[in-house]
Amino acid sequence: MSAVALAILATFLTTMFGGMPIAFCLGLASIIGLLVADLPLVVLAQRIIAGTQSFSLLAIPGFILAGDLMMHGGLSRRLVRFCQCLVQHVTGGLGMVTVLSATFFAAISGSAPATTAAIGGIMIPEMEQRGWRRDFSAALATASGPIGQMIPPSIPLIIWGVVAEESISQLFLAGIIPGLLVALGLMLVCYIAARRSGQIRASSRTTLSELLKALDAGKWSLLAPLVILGGIYGSVFTPTEASAIAVLYALIIGVFVHREMKIADLGRIVVASMRTSAIICFIIAIASAFGWLIAIEQLPTAIAAAILSISDNPIVILLILNLFLLFIGAIMDNIAAMIILGTTLTAIGAQIGLDPVHLGALVVINLAIGMATPPFGYSLFVAAAISKLSIERISLALWPMLLVSFVVLMLVTYLPAVTLFLPSLMR
């Protein structure tokens, strides 16, 4: 390994484990690498700008703003109410409401932290009031959040599509079945937990009139995914254009239909969304420069060769790849990880004959699990802030839900049809 590569890795690992924000870790490591390589620092600025010059990346601030508008416009609350009417009478039904609501909201926001915040803020106090342990409720909101990264419109799938130069529409389709499997698994966890506790009783079955009333109140919330995804797969607009349509839709429904959002509120909501978008775009820009630097030092090639040298059996290689990605997802921001490791992962996938869409889904699902995995899972931080519980306490209640995600990950890994069935229909 060259002196430049050693300097880059040493700086990055030292600063990251020292608690520095990931974007600054990447930026400082890039600067040190350029100095050691005796390259002008202006290269860093050039690569930062080049890393953001993609039309598809415009979808990210669009979907973030759409998710915030829908949350403040009352759409998430109506989704929860409709889901309550569907499953509240089942044993463990209130926990299932959290999962089902998160699944619906995932088809609107595309973000794990946003899904955890929108649904957890409503359901964690509600579940505790009905007899569920607060740590279990917070863990369930944490584990449900990453469904937002699997089901379209997923922000990480958009980023992987840009990095790997793959069809974002096909990647969106590849995430649907895994996301639904995780949701079903989490609902099963709720059922088992309810049966074991003996305290959480099923509510009375919703009457037809109550169901129709909830459906009428939530019809605009339920229509949102159909508008967004139907437009994409009906070739009416691209995923990037869909983000703008989602913003317009959320604005009209929140202000003029539900009337829970005032024009005066828009400035505050837009500023909050801009902060989130700026953080993500800053990480993308810095990670692009860092990724370019390690690419010219041939680190991705060395990592790929090291993994492939362990075994020539694709089953073993896929298992090692999963373990590697789960570790990366638990300690590193998933957006930065995809950009930095994109070249390495695509090289490994090509070597073992992995379908590029299958590989993309595999990468995103691994890193989505990392969003709920200690110590650096963003959804975990969001749930801790909402529930006012420590990360350690939530983590102890989280393990059955993480086990569900791991089982789905193994299905996705070794049964390609789980991710490729829907894209094959599109093809």
Short mmCIF file of N, CA, C and O in Angstrom, two decimals, residues 58 63 72 127 139 142 152 158 161 264 274 288 336 345 360 368 378-379 405 408 411 423 427:
data_model
loop_
_atom_site.label_atom_id
_atom_site.label_comp_id
_atom_site.label_asym_id
_atom_site.label_seq_id
_atom_site.Cartn_x
_atom_site.Cartn_y
_atom_site.Cartn_z
N LEU A 58 -31.02 15.66 -8.19
CA LEU A 58 -32.03 16.68 -7.88
C LEU A 58 -33.26 16.07 -7.21
O LEU A 58 -34.03 16.78 -6.56
N PHE A 63 -37.68 14.89 -2.77
CA PHE A 63 -38.39 13.92 -1.94
C PHE A 63 -38.29 14.25 -0.46
O PHE A 63 -39.20 13.96 0.32
N HIS A 72 -46.20 17.53 7.89
CA HIS A 72 -46.83 18.71 8.50
C HIS A 72 -48.24 18.95 7.96
O HIS A 72 -49.02 19.66 8.60
N MET A 127 -48.35 3.67 21.80
CA MET A 127 -48.11 2.29 22.20
C MET A 127 -47.86 2.18 23.70
O MET A 127 -48.35 1.27 24.36
N ALA A 139 -37.79 0.80 19.69
CA ALA A 139 -37.04 -0.12 18.84
C ALA A 139 -37.82 -0.45 17.58
O ALA A 139 -37.26 -0.56 16.48
N THR A 142 -37.56 2.35 15.24
CA THR A 142 -36.21 2.35 14.67
C THR A 142 -36.09 1.34 13.54
O THR A 142 -35.57 1.64 12.46
N PRO A 152 -39.56 2.17 -2.87
CA PRO A 152 -39.44 3.44 -3.61
C PRO A 152 -40.49 4.46 -3.17
O PRO A 152 -41.55 4.07 -2.68
N ILE A 158 -31.63 5.95 -5.35
CA ILE A 158 -31.33 7.00 -6.33
C ILE A 158 -29.81 7.22 -6.40
O ILE A 158 -29.23 7.29 -7.48
N GLY A 161 -28.07 4.36 -8.06
CA GLY A 161 -28.29 4.43 -9.50
C GLY A 161 -27.34 5.40 -10.17
O GLY A 161 -26.83 5.14 -11.28
N ALA A 264 -47.91 30.49 5.83
CA ALA A 264 -46.88 31.06 6.70
C ALA A 264 -45.93 29.99 7.25
O ALA A 264 -44.80 30.29 7.65
N MET A 274 -34.21 22.10 3.70
CA MET A 274 -32.94 22.54 3.10
C MET A 274 -31.75 22.11 3.96
O MET A 274 -30.70 21.73 3.43
N SER A 288 -17.52 12.11 -3.00
CA SER A 288 -17.11 11.95 -4.39
C SER A 288 -15.63 12.28 -4.57
O SER A 288 -14.91 11.58 -5.29
N ALA A 336 -22.17 8.10 2.03
CA ALA A 336 -20.72 8.14 1.80
C ALA A 336 -20.19 6.75 1.46
O ALA A 336 -19.33 6.61 0.58
N LEU A 345 -17.51 -2.44 -5.17
CA LEU A 345 -18.65 -3.36 -5.15
C LEU A 345 -19.07 -3.78 -6.55
O LEU A 345 -19.41 -4.94 -6.78
N GLY A 360 -27.29 -3.74 -6.54
CA GLY A 360 -27.73 -2.46 -5.99
C GLY A 360 -28.69 -2.64 -4.82
O GLY A 360 -28.56 -1.99 -3.78
N ALA A 368 -29.17 -0.11 4.73
CA ALA A 368 -30.41 0.28 5.41
C ALA A 368 -30.47 -0.35 6.80
O ALA A 368 -30.88 0.28 7.77
N TYR A 378 -28.67 6.20 12.13
CA TYR A 378 -29.40 7.47 12.20
C TYR A 378 -30.82 7.28 12.74
O TYR A 378 -31.32 8.10 13.51
N SER A 379 -31.49 6.20 12.31
CA SER A 379 -32.85 5.96 12.80
C SER A 379 -32.84 5.72 14.31
O SER A 379 -33.78 6.08 15.02
N SER A 405 -34.51 -8.52 9.82
CA SER A 405 -33.85 -7.88 8.68
C SER A 405 -32.73 -8.76 8.13
O SER A 405 -32.55 -8.84 6.90
N VAL A 408 -34.25 -11.57 5.98
CA VAL A 408 -34.64 -11.05 4.67
C VAL A 408 -33.41 -10.80 3.81
O VAL A 408 -33.40 -11.09 2.60
N LEU A 411 -32.33 -13.99 2.27
CA LEU A 411 -33.22 -14.35 1.16
C LEU A 411 -32.88 -13.55 -0.10
O LEU A 411 -32.81 -14.11 -1.21
N PRO A 423 -38.37 -6.15 -11.59
CA PRO A 423 -37.63 -5.55 -12.69
C PRO A 423 -37.69 -6.36 -13.98
O PRO A 423 -37.69 -5.80 -15.08
N ARG A 427 -38.62 -5.13 -17.75
CA ARG A 427 -37.76 -5.32 -18.91
C ARG A 427 -38.52 -5.94 -20.07
O ARG A 427 -38.27 -5.67 -21.22
#
